[in-house]
Short mmCIF file of C-alpha atoms and ligand atoms in Angstrom, two decimals:
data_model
loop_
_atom_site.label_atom_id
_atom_site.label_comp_id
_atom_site.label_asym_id
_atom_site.label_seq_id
_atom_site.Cartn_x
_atom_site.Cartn_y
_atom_site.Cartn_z
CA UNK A 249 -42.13 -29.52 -90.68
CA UNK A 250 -40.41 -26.40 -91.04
CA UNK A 251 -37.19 -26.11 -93.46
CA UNK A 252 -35.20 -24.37 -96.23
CA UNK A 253 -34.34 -28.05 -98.12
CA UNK A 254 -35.09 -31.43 -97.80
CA UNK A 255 -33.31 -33.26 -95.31
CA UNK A 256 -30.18 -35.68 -95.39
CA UNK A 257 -30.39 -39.17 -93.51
CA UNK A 258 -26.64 -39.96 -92.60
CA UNK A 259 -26.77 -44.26 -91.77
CA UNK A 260 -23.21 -45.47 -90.04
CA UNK A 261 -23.38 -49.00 -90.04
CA UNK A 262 -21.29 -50.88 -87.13
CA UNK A 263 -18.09 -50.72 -88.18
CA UNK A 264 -18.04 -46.94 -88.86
CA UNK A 265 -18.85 -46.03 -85.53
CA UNK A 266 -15.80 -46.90 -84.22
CA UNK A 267 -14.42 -43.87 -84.12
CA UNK A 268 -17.33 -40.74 -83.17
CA UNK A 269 -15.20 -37.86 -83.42
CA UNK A 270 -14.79 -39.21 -87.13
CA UNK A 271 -18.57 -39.50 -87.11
CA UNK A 272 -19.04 -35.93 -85.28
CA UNK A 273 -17.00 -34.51 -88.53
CA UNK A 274 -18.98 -36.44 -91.25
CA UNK A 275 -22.32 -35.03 -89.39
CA UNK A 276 -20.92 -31.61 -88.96
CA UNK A 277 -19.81 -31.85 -92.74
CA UNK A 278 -23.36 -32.78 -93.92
CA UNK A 279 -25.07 -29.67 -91.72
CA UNK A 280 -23.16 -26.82 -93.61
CA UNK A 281 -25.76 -24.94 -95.89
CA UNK A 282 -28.26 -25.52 -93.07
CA UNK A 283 -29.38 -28.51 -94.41
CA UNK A 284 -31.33 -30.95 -91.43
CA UNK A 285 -29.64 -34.38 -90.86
CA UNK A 286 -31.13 -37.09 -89.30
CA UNK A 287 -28.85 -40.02 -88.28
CA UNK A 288 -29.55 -43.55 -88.30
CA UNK A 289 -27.39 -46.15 -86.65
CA UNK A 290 -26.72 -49.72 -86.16
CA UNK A 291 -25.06 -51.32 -83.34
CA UNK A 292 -21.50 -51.32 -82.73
CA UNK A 293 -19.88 -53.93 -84.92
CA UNK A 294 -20.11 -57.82 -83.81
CA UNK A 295 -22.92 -56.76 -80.91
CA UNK A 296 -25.86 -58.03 -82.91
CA UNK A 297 -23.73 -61.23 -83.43
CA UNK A 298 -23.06 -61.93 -80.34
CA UNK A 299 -26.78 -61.55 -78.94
CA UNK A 300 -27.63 -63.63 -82.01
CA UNK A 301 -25.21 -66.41 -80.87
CA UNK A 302 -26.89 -66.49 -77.17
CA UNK A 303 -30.73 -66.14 -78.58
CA UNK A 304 -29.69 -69.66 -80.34
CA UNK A 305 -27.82 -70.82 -77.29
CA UNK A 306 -30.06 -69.95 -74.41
CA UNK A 307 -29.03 -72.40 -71.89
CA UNK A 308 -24.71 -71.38 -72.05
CA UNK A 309 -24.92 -69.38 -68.68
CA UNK A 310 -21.47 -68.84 -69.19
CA UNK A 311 -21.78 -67.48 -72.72
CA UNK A 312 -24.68 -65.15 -70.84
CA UNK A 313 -22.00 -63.82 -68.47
CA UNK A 314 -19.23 -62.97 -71.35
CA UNK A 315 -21.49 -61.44 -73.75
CA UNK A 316 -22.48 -58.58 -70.94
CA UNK A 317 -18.54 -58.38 -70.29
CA UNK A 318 -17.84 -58.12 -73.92
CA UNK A 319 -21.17 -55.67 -74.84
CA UNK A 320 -20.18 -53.43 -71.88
CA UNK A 321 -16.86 -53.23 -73.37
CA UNK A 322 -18.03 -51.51 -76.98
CA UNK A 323 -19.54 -49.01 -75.16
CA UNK A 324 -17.53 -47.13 -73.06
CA UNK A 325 -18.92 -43.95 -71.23
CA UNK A 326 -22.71 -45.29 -71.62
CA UNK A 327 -24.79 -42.75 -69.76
CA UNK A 328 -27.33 -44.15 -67.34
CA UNK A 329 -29.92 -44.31 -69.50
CA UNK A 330 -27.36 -46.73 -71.56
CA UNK A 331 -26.25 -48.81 -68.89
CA UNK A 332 -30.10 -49.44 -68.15
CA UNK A 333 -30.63 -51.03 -72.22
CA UNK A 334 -27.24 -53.47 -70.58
CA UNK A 335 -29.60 -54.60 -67.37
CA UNK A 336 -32.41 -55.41 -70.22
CA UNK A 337 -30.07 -57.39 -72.28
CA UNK A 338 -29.48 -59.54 -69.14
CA UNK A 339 -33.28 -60.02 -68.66
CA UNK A 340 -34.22 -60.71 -71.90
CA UNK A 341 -31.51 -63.22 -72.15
CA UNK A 342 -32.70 -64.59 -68.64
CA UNK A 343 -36.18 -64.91 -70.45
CA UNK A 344 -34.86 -66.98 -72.99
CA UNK A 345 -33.24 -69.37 -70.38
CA UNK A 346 -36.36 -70.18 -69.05
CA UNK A 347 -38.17 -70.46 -72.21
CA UNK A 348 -39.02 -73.22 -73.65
CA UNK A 349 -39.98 -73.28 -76.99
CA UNK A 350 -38.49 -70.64 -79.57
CA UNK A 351 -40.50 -67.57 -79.78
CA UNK A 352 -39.36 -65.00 -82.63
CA UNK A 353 -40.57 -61.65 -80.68
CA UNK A 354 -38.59 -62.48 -77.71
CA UNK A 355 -35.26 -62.91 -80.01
CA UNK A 356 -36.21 -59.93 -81.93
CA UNK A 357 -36.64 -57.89 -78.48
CA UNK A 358 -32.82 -59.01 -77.62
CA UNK A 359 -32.11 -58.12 -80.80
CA UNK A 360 -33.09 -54.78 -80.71
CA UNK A 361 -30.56 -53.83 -77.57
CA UNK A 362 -27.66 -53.44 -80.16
CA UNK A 363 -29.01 -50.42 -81.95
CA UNK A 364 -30.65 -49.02 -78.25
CA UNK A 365 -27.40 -49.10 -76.60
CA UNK A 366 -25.29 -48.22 -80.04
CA UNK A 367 -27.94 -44.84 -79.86
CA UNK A 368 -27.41 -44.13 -76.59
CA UNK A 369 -23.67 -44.52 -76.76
CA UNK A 370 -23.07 -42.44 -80.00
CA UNK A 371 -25.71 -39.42 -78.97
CA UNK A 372 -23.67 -39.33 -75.28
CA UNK A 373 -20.24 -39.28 -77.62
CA UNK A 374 -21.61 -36.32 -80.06
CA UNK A 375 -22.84 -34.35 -77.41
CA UNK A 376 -19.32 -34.48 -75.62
CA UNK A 377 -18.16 -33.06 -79.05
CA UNK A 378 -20.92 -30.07 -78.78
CA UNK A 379 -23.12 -31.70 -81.43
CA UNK A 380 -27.15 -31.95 -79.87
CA UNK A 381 -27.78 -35.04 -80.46
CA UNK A 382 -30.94 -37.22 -79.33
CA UNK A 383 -31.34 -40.69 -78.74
CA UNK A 384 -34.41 -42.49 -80.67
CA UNK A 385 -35.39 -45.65 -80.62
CA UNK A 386 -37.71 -46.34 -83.57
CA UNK A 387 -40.67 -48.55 -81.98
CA UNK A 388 -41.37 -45.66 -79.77
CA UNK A 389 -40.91 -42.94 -82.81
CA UNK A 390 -43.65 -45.20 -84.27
CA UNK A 391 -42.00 -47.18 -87.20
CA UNK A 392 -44.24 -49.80 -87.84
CA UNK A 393 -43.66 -53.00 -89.46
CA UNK A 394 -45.71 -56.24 -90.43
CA UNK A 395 -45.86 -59.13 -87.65
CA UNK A 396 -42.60 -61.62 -89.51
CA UNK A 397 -40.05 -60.96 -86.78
CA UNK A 398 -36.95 -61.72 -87.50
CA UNK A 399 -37.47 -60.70 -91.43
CA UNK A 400 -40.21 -58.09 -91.10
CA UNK A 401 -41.02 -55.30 -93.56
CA UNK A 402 -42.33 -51.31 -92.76
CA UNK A 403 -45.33 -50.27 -93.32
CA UNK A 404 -44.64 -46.33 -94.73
CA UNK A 405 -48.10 -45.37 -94.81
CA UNK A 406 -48.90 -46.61 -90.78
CA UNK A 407 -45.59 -45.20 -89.58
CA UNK A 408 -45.52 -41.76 -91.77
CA UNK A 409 -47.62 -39.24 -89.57
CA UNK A 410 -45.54 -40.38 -86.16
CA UNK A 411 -42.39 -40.71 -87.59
CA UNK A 412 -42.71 -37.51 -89.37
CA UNK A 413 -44.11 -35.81 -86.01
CA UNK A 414 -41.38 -37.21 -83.77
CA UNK A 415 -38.48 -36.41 -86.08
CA UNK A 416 -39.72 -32.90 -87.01
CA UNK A 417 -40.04 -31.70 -83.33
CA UNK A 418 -36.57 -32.45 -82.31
CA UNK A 419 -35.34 -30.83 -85.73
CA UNK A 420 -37.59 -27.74 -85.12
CA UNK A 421 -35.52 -27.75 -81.96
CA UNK A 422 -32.38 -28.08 -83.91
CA UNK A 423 -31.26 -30.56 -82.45
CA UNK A 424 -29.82 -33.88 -84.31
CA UNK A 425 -32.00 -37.40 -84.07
CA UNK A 426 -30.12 -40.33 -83.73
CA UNK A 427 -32.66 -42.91 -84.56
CA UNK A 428 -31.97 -46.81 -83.87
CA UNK A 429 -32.04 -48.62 -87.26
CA UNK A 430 -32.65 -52.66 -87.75
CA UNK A 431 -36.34 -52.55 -86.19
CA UNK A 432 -39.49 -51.26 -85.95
CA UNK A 433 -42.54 -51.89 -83.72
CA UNK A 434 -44.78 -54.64 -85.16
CA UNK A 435 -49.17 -54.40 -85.84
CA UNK A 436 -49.15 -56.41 -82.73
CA UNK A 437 -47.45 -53.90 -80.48
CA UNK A 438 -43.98 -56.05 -80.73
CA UNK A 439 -40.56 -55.35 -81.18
CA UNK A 440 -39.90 -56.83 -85.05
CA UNK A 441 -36.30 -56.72 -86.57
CA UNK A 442 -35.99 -56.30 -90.65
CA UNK A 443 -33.67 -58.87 -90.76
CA UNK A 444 -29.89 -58.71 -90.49
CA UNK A 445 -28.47 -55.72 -91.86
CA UNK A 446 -31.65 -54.46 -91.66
CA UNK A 447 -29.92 -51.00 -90.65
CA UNK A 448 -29.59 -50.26 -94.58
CA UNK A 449 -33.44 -50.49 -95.12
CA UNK A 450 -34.28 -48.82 -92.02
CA UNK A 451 -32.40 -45.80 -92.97
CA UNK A 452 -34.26 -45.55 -96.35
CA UNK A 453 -38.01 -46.55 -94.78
CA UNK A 454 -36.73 -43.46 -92.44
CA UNK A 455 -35.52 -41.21 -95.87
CA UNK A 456 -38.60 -41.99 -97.76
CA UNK A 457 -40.96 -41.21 -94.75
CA UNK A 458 -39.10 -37.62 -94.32
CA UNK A 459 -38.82 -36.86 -97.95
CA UNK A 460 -35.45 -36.84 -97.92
CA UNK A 461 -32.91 -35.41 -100.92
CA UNK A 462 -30.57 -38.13 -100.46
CA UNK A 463 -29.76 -41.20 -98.13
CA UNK A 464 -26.21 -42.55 -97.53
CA UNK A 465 -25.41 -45.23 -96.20
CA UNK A 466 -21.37 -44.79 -94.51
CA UNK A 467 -19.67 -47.79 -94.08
CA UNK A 468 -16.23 -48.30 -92.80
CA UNK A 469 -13.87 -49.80 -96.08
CA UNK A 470 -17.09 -51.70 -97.71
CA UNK A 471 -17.64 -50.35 -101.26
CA UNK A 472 -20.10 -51.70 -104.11
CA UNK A 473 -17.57 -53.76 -106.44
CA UNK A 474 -18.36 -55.47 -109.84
CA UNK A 475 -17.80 -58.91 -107.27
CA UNK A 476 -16.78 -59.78 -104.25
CA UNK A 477 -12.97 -59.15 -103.89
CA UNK A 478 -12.07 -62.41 -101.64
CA UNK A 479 -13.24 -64.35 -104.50
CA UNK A 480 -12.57 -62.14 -107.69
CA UNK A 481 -9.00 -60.00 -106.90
CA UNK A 482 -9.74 -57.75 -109.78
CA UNK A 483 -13.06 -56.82 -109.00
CA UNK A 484 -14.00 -53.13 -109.63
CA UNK A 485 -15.54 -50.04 -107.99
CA UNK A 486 -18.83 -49.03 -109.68
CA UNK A 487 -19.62 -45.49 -109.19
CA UNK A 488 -23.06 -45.24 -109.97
CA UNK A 489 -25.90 -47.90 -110.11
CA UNK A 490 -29.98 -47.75 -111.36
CA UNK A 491 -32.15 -48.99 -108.71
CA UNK A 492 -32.74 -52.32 -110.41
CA UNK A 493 -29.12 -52.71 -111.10
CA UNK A 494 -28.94 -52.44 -107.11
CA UNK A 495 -32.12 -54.23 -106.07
CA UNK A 496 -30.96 -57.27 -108.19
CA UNK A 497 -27.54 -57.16 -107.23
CA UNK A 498 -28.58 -57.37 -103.30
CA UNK A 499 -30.92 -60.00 -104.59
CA UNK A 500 -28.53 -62.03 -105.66
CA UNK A 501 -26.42 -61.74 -102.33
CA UNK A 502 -24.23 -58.85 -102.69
CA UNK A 503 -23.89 -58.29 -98.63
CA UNK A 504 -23.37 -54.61 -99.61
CA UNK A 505 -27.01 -53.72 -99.37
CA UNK A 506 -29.67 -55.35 -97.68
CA UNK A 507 -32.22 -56.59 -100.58
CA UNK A 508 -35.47 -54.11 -98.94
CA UNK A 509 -33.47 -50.59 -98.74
CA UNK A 510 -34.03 -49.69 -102.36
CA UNK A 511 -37.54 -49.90 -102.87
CA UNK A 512 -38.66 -46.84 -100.60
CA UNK A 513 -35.92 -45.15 -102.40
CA UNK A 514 -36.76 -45.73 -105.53
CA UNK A 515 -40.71 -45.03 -104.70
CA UNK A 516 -39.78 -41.83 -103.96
CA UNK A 517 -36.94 -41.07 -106.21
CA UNK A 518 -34.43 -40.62 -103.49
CA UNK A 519 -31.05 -40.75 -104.11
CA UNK A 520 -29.44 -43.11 -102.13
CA UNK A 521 -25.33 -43.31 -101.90
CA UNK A 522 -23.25 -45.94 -100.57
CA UNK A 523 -19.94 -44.12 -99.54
CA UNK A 524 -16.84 -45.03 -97.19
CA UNK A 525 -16.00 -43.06 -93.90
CA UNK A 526 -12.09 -43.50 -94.21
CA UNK A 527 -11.87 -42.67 -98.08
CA UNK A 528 -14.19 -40.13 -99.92
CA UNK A 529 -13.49 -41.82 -103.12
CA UNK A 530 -15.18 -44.74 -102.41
CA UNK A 531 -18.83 -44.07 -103.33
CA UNK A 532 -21.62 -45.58 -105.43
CA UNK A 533 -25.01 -43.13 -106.18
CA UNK A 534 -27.80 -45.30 -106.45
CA UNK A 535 -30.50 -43.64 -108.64
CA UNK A 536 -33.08 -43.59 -112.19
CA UNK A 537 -30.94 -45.49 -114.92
CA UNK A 538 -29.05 -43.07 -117.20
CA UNK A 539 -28.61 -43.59 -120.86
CA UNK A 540 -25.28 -44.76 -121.65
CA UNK A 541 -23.80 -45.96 -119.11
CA UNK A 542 -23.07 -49.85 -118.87
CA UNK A 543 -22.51 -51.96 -115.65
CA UNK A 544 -21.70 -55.65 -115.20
CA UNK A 545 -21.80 -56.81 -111.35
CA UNK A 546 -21.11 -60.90 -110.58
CA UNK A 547 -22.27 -62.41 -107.73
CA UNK A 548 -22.26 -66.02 -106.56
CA UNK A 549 -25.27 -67.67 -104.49
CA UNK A 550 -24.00 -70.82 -102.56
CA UNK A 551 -24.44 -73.49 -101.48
CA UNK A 552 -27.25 -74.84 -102.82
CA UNK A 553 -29.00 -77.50 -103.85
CA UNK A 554 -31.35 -78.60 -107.22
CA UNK A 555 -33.53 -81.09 -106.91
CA UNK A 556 -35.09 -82.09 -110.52
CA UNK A 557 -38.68 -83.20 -110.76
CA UNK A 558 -40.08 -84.84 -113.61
CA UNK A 559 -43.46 -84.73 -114.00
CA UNK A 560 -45.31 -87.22 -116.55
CA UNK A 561 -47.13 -84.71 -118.90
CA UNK A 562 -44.86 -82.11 -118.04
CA UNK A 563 -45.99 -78.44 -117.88
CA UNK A 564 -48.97 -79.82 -119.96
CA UNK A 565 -51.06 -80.93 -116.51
CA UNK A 566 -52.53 -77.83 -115.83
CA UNK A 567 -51.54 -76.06 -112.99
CA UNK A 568 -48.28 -78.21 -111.84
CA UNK A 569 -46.16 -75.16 -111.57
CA UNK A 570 -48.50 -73.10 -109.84
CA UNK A 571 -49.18 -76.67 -107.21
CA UNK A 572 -45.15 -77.27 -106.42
CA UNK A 573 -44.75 -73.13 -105.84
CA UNK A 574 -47.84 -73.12 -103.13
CA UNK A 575 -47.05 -76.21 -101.65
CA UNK A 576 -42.91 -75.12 -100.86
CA UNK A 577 -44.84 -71.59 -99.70
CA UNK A 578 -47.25 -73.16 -97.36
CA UNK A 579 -44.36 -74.93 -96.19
CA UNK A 580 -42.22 -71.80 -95.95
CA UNK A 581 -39.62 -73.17 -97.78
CA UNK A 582 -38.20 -70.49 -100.30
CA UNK A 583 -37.40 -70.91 -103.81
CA UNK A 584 -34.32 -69.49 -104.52
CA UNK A 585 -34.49 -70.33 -108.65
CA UNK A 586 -36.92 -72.12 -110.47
CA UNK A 587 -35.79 -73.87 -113.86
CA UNK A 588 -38.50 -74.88 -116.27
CA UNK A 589 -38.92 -76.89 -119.70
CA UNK A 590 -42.12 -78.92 -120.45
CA UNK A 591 -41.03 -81.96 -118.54
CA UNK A 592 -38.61 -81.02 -115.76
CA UNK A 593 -39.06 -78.51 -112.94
CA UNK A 594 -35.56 -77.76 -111.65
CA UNK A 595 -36.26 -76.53 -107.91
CA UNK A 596 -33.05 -74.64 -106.57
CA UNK A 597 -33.46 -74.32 -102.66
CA UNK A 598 -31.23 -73.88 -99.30
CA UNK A 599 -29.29 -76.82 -98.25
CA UNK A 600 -31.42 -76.71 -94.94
CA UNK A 601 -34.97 -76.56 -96.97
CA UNK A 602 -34.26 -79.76 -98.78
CA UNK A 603 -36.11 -82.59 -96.41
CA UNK A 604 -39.09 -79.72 -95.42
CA UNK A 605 -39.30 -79.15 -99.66
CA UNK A 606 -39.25 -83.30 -100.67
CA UNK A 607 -42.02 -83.74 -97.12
CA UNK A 608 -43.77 -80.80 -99.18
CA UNK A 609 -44.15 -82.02 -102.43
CA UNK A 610 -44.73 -86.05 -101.52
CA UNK A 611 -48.01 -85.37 -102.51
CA UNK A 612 -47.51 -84.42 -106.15
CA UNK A 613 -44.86 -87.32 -106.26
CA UNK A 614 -47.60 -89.28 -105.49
CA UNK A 615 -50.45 -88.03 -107.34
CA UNK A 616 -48.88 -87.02 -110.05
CA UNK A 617 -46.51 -90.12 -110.09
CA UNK A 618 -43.43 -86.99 -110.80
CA UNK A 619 -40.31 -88.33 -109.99
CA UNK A 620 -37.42 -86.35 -108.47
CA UNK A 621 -33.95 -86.51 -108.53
CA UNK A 622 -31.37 -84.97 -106.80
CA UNK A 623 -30.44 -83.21 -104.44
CA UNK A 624 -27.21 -82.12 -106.57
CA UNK A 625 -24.86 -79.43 -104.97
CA UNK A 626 -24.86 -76.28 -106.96
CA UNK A 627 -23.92 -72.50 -106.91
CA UNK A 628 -25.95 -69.94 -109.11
CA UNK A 629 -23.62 -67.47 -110.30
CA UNK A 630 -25.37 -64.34 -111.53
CA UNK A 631 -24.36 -61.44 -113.74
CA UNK A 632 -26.29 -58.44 -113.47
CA UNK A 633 -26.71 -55.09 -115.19
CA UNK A 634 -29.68 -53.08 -117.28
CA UNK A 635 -29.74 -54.47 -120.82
CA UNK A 636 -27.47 -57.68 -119.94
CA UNK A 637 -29.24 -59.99 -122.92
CA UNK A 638 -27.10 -58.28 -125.07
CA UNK A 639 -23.89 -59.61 -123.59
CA UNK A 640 -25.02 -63.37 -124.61
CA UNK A 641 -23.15 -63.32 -127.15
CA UNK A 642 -19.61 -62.38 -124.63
CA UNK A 643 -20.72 -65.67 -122.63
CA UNK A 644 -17.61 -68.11 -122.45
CA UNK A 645 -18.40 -71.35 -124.05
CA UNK A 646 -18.82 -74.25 -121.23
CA UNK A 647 -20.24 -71.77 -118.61
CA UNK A 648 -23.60 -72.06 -120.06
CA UNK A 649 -23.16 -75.45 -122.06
CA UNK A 650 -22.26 -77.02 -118.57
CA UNK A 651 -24.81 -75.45 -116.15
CA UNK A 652 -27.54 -76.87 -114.60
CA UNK A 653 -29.54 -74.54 -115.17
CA UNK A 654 -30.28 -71.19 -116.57
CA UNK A 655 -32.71 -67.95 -116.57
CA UNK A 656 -32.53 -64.67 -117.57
CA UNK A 657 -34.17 -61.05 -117.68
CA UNK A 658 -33.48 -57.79 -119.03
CA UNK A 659 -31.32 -56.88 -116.08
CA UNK A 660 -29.77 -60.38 -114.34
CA UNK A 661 -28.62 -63.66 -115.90
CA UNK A 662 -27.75 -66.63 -113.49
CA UNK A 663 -26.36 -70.20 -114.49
CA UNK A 664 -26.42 -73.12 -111.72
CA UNK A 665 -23.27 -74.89 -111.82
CA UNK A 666 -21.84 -77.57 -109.64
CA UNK A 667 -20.91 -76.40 -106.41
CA UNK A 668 -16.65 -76.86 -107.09
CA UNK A 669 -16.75 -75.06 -110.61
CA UNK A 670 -18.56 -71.69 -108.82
CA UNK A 671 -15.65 -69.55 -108.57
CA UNK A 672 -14.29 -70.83 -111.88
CA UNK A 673 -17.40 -69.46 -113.69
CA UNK A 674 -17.97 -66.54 -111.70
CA UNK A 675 -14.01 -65.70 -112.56
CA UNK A 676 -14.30 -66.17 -116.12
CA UNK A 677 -17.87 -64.39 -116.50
CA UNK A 678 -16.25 -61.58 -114.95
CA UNK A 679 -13.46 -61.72 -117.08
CA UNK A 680 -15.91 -61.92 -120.04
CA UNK A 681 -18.38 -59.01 -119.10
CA UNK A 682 -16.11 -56.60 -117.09
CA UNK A 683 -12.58 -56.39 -117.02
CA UNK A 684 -11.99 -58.07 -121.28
CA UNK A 685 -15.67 -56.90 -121.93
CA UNK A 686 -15.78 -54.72 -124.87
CA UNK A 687 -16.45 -50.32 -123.99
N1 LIG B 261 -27.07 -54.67 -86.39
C1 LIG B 261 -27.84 -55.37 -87.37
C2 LIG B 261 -27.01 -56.46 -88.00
O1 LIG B 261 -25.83 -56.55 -87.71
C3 LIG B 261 -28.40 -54.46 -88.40
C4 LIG B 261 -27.36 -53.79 -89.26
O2 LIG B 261 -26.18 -53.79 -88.95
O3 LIG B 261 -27.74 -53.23 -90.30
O4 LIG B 261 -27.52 -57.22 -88.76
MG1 MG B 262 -24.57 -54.65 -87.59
#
């Protein structure tokens, strides 16, 4: 590839493409000092929702015959090639009618129409406004992900010679790629989506693959707050993150950022930047920690639930910890937190996981004659931030004394507490470490 600097990779999620001569002016704002763009897009806001809601409901004909109405609507002046991704959507949704069992590569295949039709749509729109743009969908660029549809990951060193190919030939030609975020094509040859949001993480696979100076990721109003606003009013912009800082906080469930976008950033020490279409102001730079500079971000997990097992000999029988972990995994039940003293393991898990998780462990109840109690309802409200064990001491008596549970590392701190005192504690830790915290 051919070029004076490394490129730019411009992501508008959903809600930012409503408006592409906005769009056309962010692009055209990004290409001055010759500097190559790539776009990456998700579909138009509420269109992966709504084939979501009819993958689950196959058999509502008449939920079949709305969403086309309602998809057709977000995408006025499709060109042909468009309006032929809207026939798909009808047969892939007429394949799920007749199928009978659930099959994850089918769902992820209706999936994928949101970003096809939102690339289509947006390159048709940018060319109307005399920008060259060119419609990509990334299985056929050659993006390749593992075989976990519906939550799959990219494989950077499979995908890098295509993608890199592909993308360099149309920007050789000067002309701008609009390339389909959300999936990639799987080992197997399959349509795989990276899960939902998965736009985010595309975008930086995409960055990372290019060698590109910088990644941003436009949204619409969204910006990265110390917590989220509907449930802490004062909650406050933060204007520049490490990548820890923001692979924790999308950890934790901070829908900001979806919790696989930073690591190919941070591999490759690309700056990434979270910034709002409608307000320049609004931005967060992800990048290396810098000396100096302190952050406190609050996020609240819930709801779930802690079941406590006691296990006679505690952590003393050999192995018990490693047993319950691979047991839950074989049963693909995820552990969201894992409590431990010598005689308790305090399990936190999904509401949904808790009858697979007690069917998975009824053989250490048995064998081990470990008892468990539970399930209690609990939220885990974390506080994040490089060098948070320092703030201990700024911890409001009761949130800790009262909690269920509670682990900490050098960069995140969380405390289980029943399910009604969540936003209490998440209120008054953010009290504590941002807005009264000591500068
Ligand atoms: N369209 C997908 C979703 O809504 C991916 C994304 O928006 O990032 O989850
Ligand atoms: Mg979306």
């Amino acid at each position: 590839m051919t070029r004076r600097t490394a490129p730019v990779v411009l992501k508008f999620g959903g809600a930012s493409l409503e408006d592409p001569e906005q769009v056309a002016g962010d692009i055209r704002q990004a290409q001055r000092n010759s500097t190559e763009v790539v776009v990456v897009a998700s579909a138009r806001e509420g269109v992966t929702d709504l084939l979501s809601a009819s993958a689950r409901h196959p058999h509502s004909q008449v939920q079949h015959g709305r969403l086309l109405d309602e998809i057709r609507a977000r995408h006025p002046g499709l060109p042909p090639v468009g309006r032929r991704h809207l026939d798909r959507v009808r047969r892939l949704v007429e394949a799920l009618e007749r199928s009978t069992a659930p099959d994850p590569a089918l769902t992820d295949r209706l999936l994928s129409e949101g970003e096809r039709l939102a690339v289509h749509w947006l390159s048709a729109r940018l060319r109307e406004d005399g920008i060259p743009a060119v419609p990509v969908e990334a299985d056929h660029l050659g993006l390749i992900t593992d075989n976990a549809y519906g939550a799959s990951c990219i494989l950077l060193d499979r995908s890098r010679a295509a993608v890199r190919r592909g993308l360099g030939r149309i920007l050789a030609r000067h002309d701008l790629p609009v390339v389909t975020g959300y999936f990639g094509r799987s080992l197997e040859g399959r349509v795989a989506t990276l899960g939902r949001g998965g736009s985010d993480y595309a975008a930086a696979g995409i960055g990372a693959l290019l060698g590109a100076s910088r990644v941003e990721l436009v949204k619409r109003h969204v910006a990265v707050l110390s917590a989220d606003p509907r449930e802490v009013p004062d909650a406050r912009p933060i204007p520049e993150l490490s990548y820890e800082e923001a692979e924790e906080l999308a950890q934790f469930g901070a829908r900001v950022l979806h919790p696989l976008t930073i690591e190919p950033a941070r591999a490759q020490g690309i700056v990434l930047r979270v910034r709002s279409l409608d307000d320049p102001s609004v931005v967060t730079t992800i990048a290396p920690p810098r000396a100096g500079r302190r952050n406190r971000a609050l996020t609240v997990l819930r709801p779930l639930r802690l079941l406590r097992l006691r296990v006679p000999g505690g952590r003393q029988r050999p192995g018990i910890v490693a047993e319950v972990s691979q047991r839950l995994a074989a049963a693909h039940v995820n552990l969201v937190q894992l409590y431990t003293s010598s005689a308790l393991l305090c399990l936190v898990l999904e509401p949904e996981q808790v009858l697979p998780g007690l069917r998975a462990l009824a053989p250490v109840t048995r064998e081990a004659a470990a008892m468990v109690d539970g399930p209690y309802r609990v939220a885990l409200v974390t506080a994040i931030g490089d060098g948070i064990l320092g703030d201990l001491h700024l911890l409001p008596p009761g949130t800790v004394s009262e909690a269920e549970g509670f682990s900490a590392t050098p960069r995140a701190l969380s405390v289980a507490v029943p399910e009604s005192r969540g936003t209490e504690v998440l209120r008054a830790l953010h009290r504590a470490l941002v807005t009264g915290a000591p500068t």
